[in-house]
mmCIF file of C-alpha atoms in Angstrom:
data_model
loop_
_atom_site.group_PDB
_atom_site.id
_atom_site.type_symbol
_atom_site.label_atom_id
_atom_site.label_comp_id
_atom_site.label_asym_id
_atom_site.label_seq_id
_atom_site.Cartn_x
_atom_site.Cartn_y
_atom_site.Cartn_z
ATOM 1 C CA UNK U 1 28.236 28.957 82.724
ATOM 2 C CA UNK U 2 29.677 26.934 80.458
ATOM 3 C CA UNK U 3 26.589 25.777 78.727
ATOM 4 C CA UNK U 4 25.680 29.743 78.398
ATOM 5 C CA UNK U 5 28.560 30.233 76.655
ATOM 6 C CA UNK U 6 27.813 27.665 74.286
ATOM 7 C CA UNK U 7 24.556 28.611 73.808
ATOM 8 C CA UNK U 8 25.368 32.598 73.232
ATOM 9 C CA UNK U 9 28.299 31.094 70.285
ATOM 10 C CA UNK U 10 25.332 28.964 69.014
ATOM 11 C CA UNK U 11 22.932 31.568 68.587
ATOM 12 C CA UNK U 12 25.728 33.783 67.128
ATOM 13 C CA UNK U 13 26.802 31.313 64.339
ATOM 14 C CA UNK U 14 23.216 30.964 63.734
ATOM 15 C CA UNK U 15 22.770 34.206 63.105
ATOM 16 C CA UNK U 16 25.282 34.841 60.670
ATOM 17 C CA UNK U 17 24.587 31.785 58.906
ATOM 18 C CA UNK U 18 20.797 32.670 57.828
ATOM 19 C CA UNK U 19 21.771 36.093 57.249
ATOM 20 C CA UNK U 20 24.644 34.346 54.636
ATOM 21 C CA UNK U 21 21.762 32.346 53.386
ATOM 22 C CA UNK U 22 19.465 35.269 52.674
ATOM 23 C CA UNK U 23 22.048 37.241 51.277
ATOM 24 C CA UNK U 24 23.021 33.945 48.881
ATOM 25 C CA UNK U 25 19.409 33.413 47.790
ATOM 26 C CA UNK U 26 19.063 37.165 47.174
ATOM 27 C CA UNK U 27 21.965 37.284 44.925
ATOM 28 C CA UNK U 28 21.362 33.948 43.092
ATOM 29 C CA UNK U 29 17.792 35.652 42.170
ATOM 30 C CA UNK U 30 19.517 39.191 41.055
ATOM 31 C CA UNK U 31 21.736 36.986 38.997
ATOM 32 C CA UNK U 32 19.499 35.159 37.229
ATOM 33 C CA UNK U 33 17.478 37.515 36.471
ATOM 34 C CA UNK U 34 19.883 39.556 34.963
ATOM 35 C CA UNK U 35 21.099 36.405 32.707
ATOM 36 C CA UNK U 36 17.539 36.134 31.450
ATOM 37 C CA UNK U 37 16.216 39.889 30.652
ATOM 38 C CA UNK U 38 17.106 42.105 28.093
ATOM 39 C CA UNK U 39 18.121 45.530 29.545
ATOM 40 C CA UNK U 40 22.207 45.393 29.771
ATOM 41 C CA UNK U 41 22.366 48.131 27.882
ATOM 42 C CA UNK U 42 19.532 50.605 26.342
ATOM 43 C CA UNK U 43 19.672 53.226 23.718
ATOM 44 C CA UNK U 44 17.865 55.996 23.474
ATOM 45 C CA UNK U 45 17.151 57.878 19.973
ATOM 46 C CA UNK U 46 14.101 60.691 18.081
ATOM 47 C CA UNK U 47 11.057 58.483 17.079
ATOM 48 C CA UNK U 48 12.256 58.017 12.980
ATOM 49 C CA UNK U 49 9.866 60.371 10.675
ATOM 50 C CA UNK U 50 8.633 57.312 9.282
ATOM 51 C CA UNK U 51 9.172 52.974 8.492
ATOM 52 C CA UNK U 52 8.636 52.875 5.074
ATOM 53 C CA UNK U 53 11.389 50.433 4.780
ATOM 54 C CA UNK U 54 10.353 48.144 7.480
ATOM 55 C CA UNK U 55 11.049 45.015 5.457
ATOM 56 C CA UNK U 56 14.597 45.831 4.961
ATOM 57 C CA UNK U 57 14.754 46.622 9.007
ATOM 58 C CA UNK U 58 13.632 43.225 9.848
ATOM 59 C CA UNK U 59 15.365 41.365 7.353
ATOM 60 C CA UNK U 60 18.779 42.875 8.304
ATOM 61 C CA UNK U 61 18.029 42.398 12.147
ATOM 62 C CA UNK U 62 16.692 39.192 12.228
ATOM 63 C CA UNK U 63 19.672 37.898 9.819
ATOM 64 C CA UNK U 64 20.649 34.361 10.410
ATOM 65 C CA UNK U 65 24.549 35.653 9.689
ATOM 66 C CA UNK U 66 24.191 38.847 11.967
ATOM 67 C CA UNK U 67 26.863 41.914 10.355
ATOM 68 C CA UNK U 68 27.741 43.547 13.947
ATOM 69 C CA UNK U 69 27.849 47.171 12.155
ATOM 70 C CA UNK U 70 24.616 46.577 10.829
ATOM 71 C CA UNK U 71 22.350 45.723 13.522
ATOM 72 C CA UNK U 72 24.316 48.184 15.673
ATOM 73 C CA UNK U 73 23.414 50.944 13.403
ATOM 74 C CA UNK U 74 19.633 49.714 13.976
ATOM 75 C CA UNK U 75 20.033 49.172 17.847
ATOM 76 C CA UNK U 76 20.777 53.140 18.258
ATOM 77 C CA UNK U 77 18.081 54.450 15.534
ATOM 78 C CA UNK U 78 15.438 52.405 17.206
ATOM 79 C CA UNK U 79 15.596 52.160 20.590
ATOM 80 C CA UNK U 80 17.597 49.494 21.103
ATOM 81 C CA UNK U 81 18.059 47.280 24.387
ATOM 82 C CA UNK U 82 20.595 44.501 24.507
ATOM 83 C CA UNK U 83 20.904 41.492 26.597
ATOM 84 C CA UNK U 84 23.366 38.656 27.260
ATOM 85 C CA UNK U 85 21.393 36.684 25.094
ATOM 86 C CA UNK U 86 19.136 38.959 23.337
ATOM 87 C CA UNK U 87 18.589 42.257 21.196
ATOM 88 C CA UNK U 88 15.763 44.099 20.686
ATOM 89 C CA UNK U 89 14.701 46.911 18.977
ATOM 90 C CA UNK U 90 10.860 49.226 18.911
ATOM 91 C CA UNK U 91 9.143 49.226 15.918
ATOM 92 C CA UNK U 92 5.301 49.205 14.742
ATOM 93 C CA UNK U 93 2.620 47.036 15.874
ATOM 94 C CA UNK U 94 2.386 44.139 13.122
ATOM 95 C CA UNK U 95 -0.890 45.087 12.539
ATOM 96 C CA UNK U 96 0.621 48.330 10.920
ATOM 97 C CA UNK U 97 3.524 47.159 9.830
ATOM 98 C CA UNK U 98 2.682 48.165 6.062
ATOM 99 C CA UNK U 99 1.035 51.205 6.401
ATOM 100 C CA UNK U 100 1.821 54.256 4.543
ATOM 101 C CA UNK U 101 4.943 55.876 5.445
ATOM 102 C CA UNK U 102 3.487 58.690 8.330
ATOM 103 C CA UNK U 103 5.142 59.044 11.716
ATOM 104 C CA UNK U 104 3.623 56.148 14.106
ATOM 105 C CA UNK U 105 2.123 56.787 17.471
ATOM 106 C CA UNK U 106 4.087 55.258 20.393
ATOM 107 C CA UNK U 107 1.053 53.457 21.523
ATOM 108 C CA UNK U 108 1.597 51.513 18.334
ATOM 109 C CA UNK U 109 5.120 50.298 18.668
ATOM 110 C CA UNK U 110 6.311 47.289 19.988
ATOM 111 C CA UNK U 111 9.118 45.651 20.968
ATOM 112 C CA UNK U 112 10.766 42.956 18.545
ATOM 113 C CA UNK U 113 13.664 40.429 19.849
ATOM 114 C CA UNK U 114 16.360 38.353 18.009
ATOM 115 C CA UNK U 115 17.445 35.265 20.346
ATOM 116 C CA UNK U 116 21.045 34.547 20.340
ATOM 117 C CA UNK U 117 22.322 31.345 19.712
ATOM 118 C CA UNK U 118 25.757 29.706 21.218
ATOM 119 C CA UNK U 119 27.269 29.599 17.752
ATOM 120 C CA UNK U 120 26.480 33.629 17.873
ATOM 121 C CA UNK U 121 28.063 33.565 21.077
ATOM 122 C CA UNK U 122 31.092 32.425 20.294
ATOM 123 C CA UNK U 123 31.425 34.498 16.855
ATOM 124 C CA UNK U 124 33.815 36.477 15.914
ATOM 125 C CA UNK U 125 34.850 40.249 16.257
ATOM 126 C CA UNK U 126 36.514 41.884 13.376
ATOM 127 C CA UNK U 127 38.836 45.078 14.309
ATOM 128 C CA UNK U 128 36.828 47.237 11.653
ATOM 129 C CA UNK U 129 33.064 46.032 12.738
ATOM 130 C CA UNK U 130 31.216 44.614 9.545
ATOM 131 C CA UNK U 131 34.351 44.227 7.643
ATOM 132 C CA UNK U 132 35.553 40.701 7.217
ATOM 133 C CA UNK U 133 38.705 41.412 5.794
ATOM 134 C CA UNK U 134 39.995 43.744 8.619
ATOM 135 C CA UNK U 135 40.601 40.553 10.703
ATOM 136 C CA UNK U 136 39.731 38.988 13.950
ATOM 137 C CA UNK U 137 39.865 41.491 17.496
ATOM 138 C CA UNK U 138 40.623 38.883 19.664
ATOM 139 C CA UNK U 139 40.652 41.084 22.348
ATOM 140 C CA UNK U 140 36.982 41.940 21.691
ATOM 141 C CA UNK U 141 36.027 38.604 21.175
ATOM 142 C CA UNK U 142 37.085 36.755 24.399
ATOM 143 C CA UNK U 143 35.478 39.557 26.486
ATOM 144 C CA UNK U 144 32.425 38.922 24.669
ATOM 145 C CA UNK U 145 32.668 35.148 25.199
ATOM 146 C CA UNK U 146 33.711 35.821 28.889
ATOM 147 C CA UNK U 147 30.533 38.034 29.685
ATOM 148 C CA UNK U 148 28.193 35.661 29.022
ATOM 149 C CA UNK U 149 30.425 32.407 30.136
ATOM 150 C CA UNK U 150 31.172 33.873 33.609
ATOM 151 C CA UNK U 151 27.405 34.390 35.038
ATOM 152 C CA UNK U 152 26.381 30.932 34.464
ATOM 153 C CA UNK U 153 29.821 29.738 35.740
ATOM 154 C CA UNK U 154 28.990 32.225 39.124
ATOM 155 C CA UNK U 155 25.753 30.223 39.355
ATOM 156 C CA UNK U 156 26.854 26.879 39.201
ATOM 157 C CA UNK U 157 29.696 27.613 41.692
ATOM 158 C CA UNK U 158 26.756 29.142 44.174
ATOM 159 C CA UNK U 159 24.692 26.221 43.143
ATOM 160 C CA UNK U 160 27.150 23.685 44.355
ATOM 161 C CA UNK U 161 28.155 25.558 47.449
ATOM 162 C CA UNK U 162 24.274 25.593 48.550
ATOM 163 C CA UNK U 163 24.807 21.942 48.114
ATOM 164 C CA UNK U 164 27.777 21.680 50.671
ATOM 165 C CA UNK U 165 25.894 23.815 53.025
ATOM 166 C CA UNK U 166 22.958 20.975 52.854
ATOM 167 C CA UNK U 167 25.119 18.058 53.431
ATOM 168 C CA UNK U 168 26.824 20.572 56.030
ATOM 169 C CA UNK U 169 23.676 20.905 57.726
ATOM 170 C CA UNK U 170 22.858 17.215 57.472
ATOM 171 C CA UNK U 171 26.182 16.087 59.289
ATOM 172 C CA UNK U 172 25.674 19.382 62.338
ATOM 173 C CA UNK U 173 28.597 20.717 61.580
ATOM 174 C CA UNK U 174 29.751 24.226 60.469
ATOM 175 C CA UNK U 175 33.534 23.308 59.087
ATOM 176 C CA UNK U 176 32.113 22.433 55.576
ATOM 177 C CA UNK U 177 30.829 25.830 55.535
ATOM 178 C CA UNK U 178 34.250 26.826 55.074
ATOM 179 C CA UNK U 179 33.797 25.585 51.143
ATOM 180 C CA UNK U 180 30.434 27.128 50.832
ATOM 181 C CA UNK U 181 32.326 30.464 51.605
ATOM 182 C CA UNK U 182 34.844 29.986 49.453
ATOM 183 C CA UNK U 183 32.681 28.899 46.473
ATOM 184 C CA UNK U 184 30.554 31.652 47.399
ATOM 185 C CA UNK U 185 33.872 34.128 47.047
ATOM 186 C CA UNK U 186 34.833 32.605 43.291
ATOM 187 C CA UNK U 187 31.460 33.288 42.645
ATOM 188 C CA UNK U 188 31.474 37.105 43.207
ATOM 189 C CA UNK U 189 34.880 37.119 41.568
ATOM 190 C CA UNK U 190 33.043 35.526 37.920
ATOM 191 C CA UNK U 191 30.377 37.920 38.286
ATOM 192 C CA UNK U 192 32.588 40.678 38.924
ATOM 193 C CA UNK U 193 34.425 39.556 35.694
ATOM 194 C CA UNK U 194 31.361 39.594 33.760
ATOM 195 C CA UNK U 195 30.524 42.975 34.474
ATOM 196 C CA UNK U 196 33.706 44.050 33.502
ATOM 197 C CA UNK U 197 33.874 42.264 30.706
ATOM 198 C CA UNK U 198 30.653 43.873 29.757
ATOM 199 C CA UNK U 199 31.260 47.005 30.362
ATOM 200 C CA UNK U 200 35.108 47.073 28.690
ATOM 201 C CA UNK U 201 33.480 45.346 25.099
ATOM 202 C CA UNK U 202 30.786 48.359 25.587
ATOM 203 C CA UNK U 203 33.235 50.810 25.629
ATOM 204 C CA UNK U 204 35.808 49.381 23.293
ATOM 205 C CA UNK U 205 32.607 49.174 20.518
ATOM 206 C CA UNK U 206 31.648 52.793 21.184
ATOM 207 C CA UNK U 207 35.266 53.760 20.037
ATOM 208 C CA UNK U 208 35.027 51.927 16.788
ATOM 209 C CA UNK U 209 31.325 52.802 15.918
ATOM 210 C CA UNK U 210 30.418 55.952 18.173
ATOM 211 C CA UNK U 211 26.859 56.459 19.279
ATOM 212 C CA UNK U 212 25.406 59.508 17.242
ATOM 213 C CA UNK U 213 24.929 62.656 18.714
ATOM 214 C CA UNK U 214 21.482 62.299 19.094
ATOM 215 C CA UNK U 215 20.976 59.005 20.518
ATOM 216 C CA UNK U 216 21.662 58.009 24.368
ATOM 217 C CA UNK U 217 23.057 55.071 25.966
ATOM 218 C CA UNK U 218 22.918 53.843 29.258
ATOM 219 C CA UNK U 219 23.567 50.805 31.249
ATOM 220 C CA UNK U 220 20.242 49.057 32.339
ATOM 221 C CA UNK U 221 18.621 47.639 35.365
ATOM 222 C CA UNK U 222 19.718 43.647 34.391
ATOM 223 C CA UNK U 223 22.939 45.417 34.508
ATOM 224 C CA UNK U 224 22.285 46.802 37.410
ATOM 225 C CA UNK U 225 21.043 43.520 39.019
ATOM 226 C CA UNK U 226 24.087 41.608 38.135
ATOM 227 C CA UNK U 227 26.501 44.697 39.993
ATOM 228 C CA UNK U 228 24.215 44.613 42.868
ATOM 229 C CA UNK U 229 24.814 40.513 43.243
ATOM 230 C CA UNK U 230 28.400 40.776 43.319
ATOM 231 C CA UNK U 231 29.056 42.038 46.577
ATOM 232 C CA UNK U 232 26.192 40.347 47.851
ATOM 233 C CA UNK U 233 27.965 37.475 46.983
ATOM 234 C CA UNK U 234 30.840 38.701 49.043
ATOM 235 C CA UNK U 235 29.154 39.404 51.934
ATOM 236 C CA UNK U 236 27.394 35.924 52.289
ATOM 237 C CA UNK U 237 31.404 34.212 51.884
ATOM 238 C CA UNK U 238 32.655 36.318 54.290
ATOM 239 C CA UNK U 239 30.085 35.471 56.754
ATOM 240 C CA UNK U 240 29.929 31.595 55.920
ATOM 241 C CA UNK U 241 34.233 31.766 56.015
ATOM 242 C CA UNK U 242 34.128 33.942 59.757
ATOM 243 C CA UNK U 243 31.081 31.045 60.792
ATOM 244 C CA UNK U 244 33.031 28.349 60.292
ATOM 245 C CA UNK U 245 36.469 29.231 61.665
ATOM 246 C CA UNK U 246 35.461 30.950 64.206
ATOM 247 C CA UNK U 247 33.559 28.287 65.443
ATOM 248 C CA UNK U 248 36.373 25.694 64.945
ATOM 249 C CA UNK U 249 38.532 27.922 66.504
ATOM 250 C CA UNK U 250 36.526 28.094 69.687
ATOM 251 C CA UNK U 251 35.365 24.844 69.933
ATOM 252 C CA UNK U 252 38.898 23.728 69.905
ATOM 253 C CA UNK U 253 39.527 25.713 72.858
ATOM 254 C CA UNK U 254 36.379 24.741 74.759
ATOM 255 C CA UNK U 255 37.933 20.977 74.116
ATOM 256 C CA UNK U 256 41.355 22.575 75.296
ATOM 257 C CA UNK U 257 39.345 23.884 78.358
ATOM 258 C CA UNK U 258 37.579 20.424 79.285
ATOM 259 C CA UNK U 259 40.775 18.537 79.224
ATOM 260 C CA UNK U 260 42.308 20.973 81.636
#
């Protein structure tokens, strides 16, 4: 009877354990994948009449020393898509790119990307966007350098608790699971941040330079990746935390029992 029991607490552990795993490796996927694509956020706007000053466009996008009104003002005329680490905007095949000024054909357009760097990362925001002289928002600022800081700080945590769970594995024993869980719980809490950091610097830019009336934006699927790995990550701590104490819980008592 006794080895039943042990065997039916076994198989129950086990359970929750590669269900915590799947749910890990599903979120550590949906996270980086929203780290490394470019749909955050997406903008919507007309096709333009015509690009007859595509120079200028691509000089002031692709600007080494990037004005934050300016390239915004591009991002919603032309179909704009922004990453952590990347913006991009639609314009015409290269091919075409000096043609004479006549509406283009969407089959023509493509989609051109400025990388950001970690210097451009940690510039900053001015209260009046574009306008040096207005001076720093710092509230702006450190939820821009949080939103991109937190995600790769939720991987490494997950990264190092996968680690534990190894050497956890490699000793038979279920208590170090305990810090896999909780690793696994700081981790939901950064990527929770990040989202919210995200989505408080979208809306606090929309109130200093509002979208125009005739352009749309809307949170994209990387976006929607990164929300969707948050409570995954929950799930998988709470299931690694109950694993681990519940099982040191009752083996304690089945020692309790032997003794007696």
């Amino acid at each position: 009877m006794q080895k039943n029991l042990k065997a039916r607490m076994d198989n129950r552990f086990a359970t929750a354990l590669v269900i915590a795993c799947v749910l890990s490796l599903i979120s550590t996927i949906y996270m980086a994948a929203s780290i490394g694509t470019d749909f955050w956020y997406e903008y919507r706007s007309p096709a333009p009449e015509n690009f007859s000053d595509l120079n200028k466009i691509r000089d002031e996008f692709f600007d080494s020393d990037p004005d934050e009104k300016t390239y915004n003002d591009l991002l919603f005329r032309y179909n704009g898509t922004m990453g952590l680490w990347r913006r991009c905007i639609t314009v015409p095949n290269k091919s075409i790119w000096f043609s004479s000024p006549e509406k283009t054909e969407s089959s023509d357009m493509i989609t051109e990307c400025f990388s950001l760097t970690l210097s451009d990362q940690f510039m900053e925001k001015f209260v009046e966007p574009g306008n040096h002289n207005t001076g720093i928002d710092l509230l702006r600022t450190y939820l821009w350098r949080c939103q991109f800081l937190l995600p790769f700080v939720s991987l490494g945590l997950m990264c190092f608790g996968a680690l534990i769970g190894l050497c956890a594995c490699a000793c038979r024993s279920l208590y170090p699971t305990i810090a896999t869980g909780v690793l696994h719980l700081l981790a939901g809490l950064c990527t929770l941040g990040s989202v919210s950091c995200y989505v408080a610097g979208i809306e606090l830019l929309h109130q200093k330079l509002p979208v125009p009336e005739h352009v749309r934006g809307e949170f994209g699927w990387s976006f929607c990746l990164a929300c969707v790995s948050a409570p995954l990550q929950f799930m998988a701590a709470a299931l690694f935390i109950w694993a681990a104490r519940t099982n040191r819980k009752e083996y304690t008592l089945m020692k309790a029992y032997r003794v007696a």
